[in-house]
Coordinates of C-alpha atoms (C1' of nucleotides) in Angstrom, one line a residue:
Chain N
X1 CA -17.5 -50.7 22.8
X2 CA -17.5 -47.0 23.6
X3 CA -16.8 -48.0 27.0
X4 CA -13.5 -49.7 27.1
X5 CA -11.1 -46.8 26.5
X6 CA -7.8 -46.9 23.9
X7 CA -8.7 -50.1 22.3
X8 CA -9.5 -48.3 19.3
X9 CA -6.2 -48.6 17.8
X10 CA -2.6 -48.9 18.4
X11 CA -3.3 -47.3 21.5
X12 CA -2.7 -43.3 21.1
X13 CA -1.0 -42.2 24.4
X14 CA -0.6 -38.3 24.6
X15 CA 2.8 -39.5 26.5
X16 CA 4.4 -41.0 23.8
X17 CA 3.3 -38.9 20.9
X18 CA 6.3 -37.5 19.4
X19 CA 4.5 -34.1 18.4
X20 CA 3.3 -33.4 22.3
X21 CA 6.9 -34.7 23.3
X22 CA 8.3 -32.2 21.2
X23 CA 5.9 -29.6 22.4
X24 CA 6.1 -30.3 26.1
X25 CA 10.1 -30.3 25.4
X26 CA 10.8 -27.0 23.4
X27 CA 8.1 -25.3 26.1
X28 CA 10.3 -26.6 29.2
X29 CA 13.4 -25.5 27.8
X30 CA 12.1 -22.3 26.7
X31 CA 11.0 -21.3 29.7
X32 CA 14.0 -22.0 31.6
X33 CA 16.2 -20.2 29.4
X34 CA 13.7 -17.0 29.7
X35 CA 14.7 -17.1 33.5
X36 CA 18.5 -16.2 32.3
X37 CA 17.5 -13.0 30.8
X38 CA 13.9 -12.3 31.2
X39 CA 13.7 -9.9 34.6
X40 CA 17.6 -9.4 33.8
X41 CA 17.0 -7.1 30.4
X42 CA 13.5 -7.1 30.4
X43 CA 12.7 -9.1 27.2
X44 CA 10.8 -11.5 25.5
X45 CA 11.6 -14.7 23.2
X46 CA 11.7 -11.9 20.0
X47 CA 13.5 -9.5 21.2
X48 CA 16.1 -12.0 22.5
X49 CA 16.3 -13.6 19.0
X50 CA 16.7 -10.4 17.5
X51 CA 19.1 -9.4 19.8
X52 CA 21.3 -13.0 19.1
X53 CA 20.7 -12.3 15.2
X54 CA 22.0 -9.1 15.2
X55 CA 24.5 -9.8 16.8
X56 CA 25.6 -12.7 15.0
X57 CA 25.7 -11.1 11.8
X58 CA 26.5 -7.2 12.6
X59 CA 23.6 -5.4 9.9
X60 CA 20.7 -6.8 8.4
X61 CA 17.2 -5.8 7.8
X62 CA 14.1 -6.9 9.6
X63 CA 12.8 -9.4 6.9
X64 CA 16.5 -11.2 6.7
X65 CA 15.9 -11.6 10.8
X66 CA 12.9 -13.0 10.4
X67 CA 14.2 -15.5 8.1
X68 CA 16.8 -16.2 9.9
X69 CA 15.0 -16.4 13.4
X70 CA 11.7 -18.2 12.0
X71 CA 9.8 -15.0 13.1
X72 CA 6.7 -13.5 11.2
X73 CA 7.3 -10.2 10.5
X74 CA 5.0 -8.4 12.9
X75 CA 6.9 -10.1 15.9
X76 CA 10.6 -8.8 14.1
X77 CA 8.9 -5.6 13.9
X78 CA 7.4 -5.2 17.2
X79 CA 10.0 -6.6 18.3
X80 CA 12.6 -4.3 16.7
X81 CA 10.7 -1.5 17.9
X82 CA 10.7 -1.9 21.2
X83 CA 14.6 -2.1 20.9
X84 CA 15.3 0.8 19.0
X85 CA 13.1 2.8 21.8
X86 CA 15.1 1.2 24.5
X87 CA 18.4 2.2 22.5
X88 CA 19.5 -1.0 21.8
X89 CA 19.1 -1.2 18.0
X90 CA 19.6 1.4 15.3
X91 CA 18.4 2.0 11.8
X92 CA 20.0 3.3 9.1
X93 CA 18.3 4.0 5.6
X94 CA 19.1 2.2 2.7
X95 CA 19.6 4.7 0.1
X96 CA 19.4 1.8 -2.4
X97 CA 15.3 0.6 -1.4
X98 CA 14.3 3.0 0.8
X99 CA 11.4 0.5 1.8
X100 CA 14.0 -1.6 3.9
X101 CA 16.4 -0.4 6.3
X102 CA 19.5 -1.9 8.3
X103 CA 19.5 -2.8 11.2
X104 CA 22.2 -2.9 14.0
X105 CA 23.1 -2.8 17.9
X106 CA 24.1 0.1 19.6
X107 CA 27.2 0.2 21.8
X108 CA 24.7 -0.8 24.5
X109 CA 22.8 -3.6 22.6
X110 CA 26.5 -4.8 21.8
X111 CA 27.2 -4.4 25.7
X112 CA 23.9 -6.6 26.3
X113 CA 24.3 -8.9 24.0
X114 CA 28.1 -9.5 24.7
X115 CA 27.2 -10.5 28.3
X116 CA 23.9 -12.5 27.2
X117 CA 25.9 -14.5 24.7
X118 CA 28.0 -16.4 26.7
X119 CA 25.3 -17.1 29.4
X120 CA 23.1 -18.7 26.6
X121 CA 25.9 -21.0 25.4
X122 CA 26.7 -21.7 28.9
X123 CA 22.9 -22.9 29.2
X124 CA 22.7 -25.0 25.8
X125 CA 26.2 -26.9 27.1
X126 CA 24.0 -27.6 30.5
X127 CA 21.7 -29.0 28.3
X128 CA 23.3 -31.3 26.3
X129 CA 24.8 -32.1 29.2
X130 CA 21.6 -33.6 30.3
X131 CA 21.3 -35.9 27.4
X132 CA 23.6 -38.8 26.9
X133 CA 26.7 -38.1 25.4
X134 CA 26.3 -41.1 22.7
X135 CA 22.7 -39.9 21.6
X136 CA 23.6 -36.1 21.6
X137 CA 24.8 -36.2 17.9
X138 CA 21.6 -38.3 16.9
X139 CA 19.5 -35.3 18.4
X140 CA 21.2 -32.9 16.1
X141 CA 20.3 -34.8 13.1
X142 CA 16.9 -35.8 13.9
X143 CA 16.2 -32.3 14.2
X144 CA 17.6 -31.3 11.6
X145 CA 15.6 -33.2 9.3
X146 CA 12.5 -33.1 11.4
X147 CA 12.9 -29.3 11.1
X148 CA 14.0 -30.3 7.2
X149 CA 11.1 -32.1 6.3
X150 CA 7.7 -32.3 8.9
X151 CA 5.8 -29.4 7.1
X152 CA 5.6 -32.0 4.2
X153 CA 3.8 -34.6 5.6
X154 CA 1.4 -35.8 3.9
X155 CA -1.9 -33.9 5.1
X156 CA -3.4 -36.7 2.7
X157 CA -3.9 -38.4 6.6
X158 CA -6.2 -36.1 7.2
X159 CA -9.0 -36.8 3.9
X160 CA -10.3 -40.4 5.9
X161 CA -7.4 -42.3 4.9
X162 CA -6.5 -45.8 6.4
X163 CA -9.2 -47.5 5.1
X164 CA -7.7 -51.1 5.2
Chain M
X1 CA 35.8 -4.6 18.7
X2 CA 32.1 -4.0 18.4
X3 CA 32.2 -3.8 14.2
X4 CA 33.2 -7.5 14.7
X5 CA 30.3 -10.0 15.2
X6 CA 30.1 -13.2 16.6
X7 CA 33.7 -12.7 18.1
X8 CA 32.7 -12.3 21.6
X9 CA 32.6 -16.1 22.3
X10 CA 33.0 -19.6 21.1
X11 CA 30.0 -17.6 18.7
X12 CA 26.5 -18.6 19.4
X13 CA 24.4 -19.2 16.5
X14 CA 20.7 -19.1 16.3
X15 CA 20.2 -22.0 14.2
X16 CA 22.7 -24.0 15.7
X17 CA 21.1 -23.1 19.7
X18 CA 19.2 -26.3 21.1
X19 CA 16.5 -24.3 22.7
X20 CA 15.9 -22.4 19.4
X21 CA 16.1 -25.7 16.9
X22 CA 14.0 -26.9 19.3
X23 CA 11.2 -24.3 19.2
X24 CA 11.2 -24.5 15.4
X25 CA 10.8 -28.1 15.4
X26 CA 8.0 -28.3 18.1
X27 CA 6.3 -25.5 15.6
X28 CA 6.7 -27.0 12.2
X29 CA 5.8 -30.6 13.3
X30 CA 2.6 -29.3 15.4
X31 CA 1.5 -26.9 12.5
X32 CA 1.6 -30.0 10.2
X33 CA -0.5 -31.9 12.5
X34 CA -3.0 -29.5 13.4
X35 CA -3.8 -29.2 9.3
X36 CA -5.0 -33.1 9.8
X37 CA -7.4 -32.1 12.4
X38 CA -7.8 -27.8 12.6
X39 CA -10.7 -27.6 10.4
X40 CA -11.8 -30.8 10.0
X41 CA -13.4 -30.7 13.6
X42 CA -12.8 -27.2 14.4
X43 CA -10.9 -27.5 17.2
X44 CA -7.0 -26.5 18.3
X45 CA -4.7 -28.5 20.1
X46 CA -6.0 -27.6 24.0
X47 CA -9.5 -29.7 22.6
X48 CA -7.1 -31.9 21.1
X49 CA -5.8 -32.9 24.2
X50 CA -8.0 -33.5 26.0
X51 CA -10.1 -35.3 23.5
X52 CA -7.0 -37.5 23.3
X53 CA -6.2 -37.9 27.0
X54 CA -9.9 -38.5 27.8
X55 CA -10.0 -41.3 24.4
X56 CA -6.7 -42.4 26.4
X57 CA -8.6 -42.4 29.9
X58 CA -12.1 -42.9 29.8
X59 CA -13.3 -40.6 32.7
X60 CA -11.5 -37.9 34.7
X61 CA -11.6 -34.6 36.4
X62 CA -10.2 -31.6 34.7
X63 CA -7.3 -31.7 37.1
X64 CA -6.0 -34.3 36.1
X65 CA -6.4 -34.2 32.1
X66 CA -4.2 -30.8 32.8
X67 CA -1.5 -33.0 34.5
X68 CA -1.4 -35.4 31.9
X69 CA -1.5 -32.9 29.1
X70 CA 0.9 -30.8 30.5
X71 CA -1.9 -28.1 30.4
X72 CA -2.5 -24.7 32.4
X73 CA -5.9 -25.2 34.8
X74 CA -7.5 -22.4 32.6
X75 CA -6.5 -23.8 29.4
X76 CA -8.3 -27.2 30.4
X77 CA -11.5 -25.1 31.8
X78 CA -11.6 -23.3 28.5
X79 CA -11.0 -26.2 26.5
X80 CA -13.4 -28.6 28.0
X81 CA -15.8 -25.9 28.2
X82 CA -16.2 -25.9 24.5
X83 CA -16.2 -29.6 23.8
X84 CA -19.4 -29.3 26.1
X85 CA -21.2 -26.6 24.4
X86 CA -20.4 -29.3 21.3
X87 CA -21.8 -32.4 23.3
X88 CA -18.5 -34.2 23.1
X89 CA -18.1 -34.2 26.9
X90 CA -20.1 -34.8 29.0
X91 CA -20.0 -33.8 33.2
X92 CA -20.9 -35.9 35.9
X93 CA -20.8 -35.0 39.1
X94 CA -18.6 -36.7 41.8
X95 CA -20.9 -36.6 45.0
X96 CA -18.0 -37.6 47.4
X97 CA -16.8 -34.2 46.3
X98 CA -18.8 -31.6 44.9
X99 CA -15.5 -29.5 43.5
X100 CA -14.4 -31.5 40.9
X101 CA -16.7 -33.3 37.9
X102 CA -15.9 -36.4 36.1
X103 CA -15.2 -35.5 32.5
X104 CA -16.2 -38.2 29.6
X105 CA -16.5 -38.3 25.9
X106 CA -19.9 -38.4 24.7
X107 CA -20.5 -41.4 21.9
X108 CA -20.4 -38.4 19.2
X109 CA -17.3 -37.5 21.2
X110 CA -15.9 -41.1 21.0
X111 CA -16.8 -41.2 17.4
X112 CA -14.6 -38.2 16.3
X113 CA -11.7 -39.9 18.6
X114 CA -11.7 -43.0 17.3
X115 CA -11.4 -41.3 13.7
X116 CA -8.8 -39.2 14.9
X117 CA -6.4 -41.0 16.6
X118 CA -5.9 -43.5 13.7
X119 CA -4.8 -40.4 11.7
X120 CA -2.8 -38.9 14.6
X121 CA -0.7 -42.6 14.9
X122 CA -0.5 -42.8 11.2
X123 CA 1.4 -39.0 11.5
X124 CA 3.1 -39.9 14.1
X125 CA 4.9 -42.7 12.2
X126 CA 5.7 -41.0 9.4
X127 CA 7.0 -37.9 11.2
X128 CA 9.2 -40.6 12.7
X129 CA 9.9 -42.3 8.9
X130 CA 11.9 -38.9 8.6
X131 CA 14.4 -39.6 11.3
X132 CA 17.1 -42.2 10.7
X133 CA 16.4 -45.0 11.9
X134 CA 19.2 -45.6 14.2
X135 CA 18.5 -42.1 15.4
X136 CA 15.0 -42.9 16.5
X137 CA 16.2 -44.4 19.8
X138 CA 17.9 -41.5 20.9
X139 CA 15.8 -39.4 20.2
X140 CA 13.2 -40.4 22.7
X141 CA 15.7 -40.8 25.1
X142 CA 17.4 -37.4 24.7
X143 CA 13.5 -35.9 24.7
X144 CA 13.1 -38.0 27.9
X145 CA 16.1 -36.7 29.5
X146 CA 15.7 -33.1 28.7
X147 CA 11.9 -33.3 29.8
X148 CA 12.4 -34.8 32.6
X149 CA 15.3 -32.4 34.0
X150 CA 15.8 -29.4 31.8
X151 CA 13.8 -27.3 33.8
X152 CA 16.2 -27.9 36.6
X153 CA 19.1 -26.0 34.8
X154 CA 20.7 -23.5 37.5
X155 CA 19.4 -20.3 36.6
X156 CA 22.7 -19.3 38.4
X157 CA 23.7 -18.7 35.2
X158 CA 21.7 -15.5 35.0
X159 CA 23.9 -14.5 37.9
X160 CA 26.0 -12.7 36.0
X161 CA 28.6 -15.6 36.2
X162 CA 31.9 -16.6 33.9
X163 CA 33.6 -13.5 35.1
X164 CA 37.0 -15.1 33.8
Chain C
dA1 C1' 6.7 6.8 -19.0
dC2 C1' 2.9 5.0 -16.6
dA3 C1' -0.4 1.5 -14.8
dA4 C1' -0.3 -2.7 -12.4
dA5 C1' 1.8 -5.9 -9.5
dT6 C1' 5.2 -6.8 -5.8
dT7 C1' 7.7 -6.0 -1.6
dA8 C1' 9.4 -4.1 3.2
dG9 C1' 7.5 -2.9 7.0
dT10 C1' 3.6 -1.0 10.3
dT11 C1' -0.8 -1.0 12.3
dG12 C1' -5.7 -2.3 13.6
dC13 C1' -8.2 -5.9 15.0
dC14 C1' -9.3 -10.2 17.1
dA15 C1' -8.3 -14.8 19.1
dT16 C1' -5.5 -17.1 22.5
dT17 C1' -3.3 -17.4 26.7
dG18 C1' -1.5 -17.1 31.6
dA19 C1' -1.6 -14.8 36.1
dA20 C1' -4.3 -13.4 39.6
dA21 C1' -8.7 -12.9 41.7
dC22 C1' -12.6 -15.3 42.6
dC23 C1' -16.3 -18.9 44.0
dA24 C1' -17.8 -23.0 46.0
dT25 C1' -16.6 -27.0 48.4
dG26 C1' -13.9 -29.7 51.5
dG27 C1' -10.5 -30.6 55.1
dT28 C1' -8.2 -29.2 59.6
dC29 C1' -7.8 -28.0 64.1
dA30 C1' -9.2 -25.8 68.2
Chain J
dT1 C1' -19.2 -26.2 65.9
dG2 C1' -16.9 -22.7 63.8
dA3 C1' -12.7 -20.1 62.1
dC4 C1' -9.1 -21.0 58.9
dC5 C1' -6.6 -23.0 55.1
dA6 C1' -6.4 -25.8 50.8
dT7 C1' -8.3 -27.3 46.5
dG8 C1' -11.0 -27.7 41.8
dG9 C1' -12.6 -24.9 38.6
dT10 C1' -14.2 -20.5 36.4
dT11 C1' -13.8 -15.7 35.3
dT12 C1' -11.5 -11.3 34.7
dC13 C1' -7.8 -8.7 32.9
dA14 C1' -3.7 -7.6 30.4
dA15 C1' -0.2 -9.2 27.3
dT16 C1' 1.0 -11.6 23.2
dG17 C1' 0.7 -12.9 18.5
dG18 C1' -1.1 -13.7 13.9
dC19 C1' -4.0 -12.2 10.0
dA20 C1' -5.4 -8.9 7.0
dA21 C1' -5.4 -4.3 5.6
dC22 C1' -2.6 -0.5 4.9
dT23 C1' 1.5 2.8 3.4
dA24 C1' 5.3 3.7 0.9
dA25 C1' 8.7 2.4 -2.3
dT26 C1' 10.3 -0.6 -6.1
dT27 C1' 9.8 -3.5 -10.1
dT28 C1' 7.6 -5.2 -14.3
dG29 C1' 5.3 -5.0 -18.6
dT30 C1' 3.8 -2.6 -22.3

DNA sequence: ACAAATTAGTTGCCATTGAAACCATGGTCA
DNA sequence: TGACCATGGTTTCAATGGCAACTAATTTGT
């Protein structure tokens, strides 16, 4: 009965489906955040996480920031580019591997990033604010092990499974 | 002390940042999903959507599959436009108003749906087998919350505020 | 020591996407 | 009725982002 809509199954509803929840979440809370420093500084979701990287850890080189930010490395290195032409990042040779180079903030990215810091905390407490105070630590962990161990699901689904 | 990272604050840390864990969650889990469905129909997730929503719906107008999917007006137009060319949606005209079309699965359309939702549930319950299960809960309810009123976070913040 | 394989990072190319302009229709108000 | 505004949907344009190819440097194996 083609007709007679959602009867298929369990009933998929886009609503309820935790990977569009997800999705629909992360894009929400993305975008507001963006409003804090996007016109301010003039830059994007990489350059920020650079930016945050940096200056979390002082030097590194552009593949350890992608590792760390869960960036591919064209985005780290456009991304770093743009930065360094603004001033905001330096790089220093490696005298060691002169493929790889360290990375830094200027004075100025410091400057940035030293009042860009505290208005992103300020934002993620606002957030969890939001969300009640006894689920907030069973957020954390459900992240953590979504984030932990969703790439190993089974793609077995996909090959016609459920045949019963 | 600008040789000194992390110092500045109560130290924000990228993987630790709720808009950031969130983002890398969203990612991972939808990457794994799309492998269930990417190349077995050849479609990405805006023709997912609506596929879904119109399996969910029966018939509708392109308006409103993009507020149900949470989906830009263009992104629907594209989206549908290809599941057309594919004869898996059909357009019907809505004489009472000769802007908008209802939009329907064709039975070819109906057929790939009702193979894929079954798959889509069955991911969706093991992405959820990951979670604890006393986390579960809470975790729709934080996603809830934080959908329903992150958006509204003062951007005040960006006003260069916590002068203290 | 040298060829072959590997790695860090950049660039060219193409697909995706959103904003804004656009088109056609419908509603409003005089 | 006819001028204006609003709306559903498509198209154009520019920006973004990922893949693959590339360069330069390093490592490995013999």
């Amino acid at each position: 009965m083609p007709a007679q809509p959602g009867t298929a199954d369990a009933a998929l509803k886009l609503e309820e489906f935790l990977p569009y929840r997800l999705n629909v979440c992360a894009n929400i809370v993305s975008t507001a955040l963006s409003r804090i420093y996007a016109e301010r500084y003039s830059i994007g979701v990489p350059e920020w996480r650079v930016l945050v990287t940096l200056g979390q850890f002082g030097m590194m080189t552009a593949k350890a920031i992608g590792i760390h930010s869960h960036m591919h490395k064209t985005k780290v290195s456009r991304a770093v580019a743009m930065l360094e032409r603004r001033k905001l990042v330096v790089r220093r040779a490696n005298r060691d591997d002169l493929r790889e180079a360290f990375l830094s903030l200027t004075p100025a990215g410091r400057d940035i990033y030293s009042d860009l810091a505290p208005s992103a905390l300020e934002f993620a407490r606002q957030l969890m604010e939001i969300v009640e105070p006894a689920d907030r630590a069973a957020l954390g962990r459900a992240l953590n092990k979504l984030i932990e161990h969703a790439a190993l699901i089974a793609s077995d689904i996909a090959k016609g499974g459920n045949p019963g």
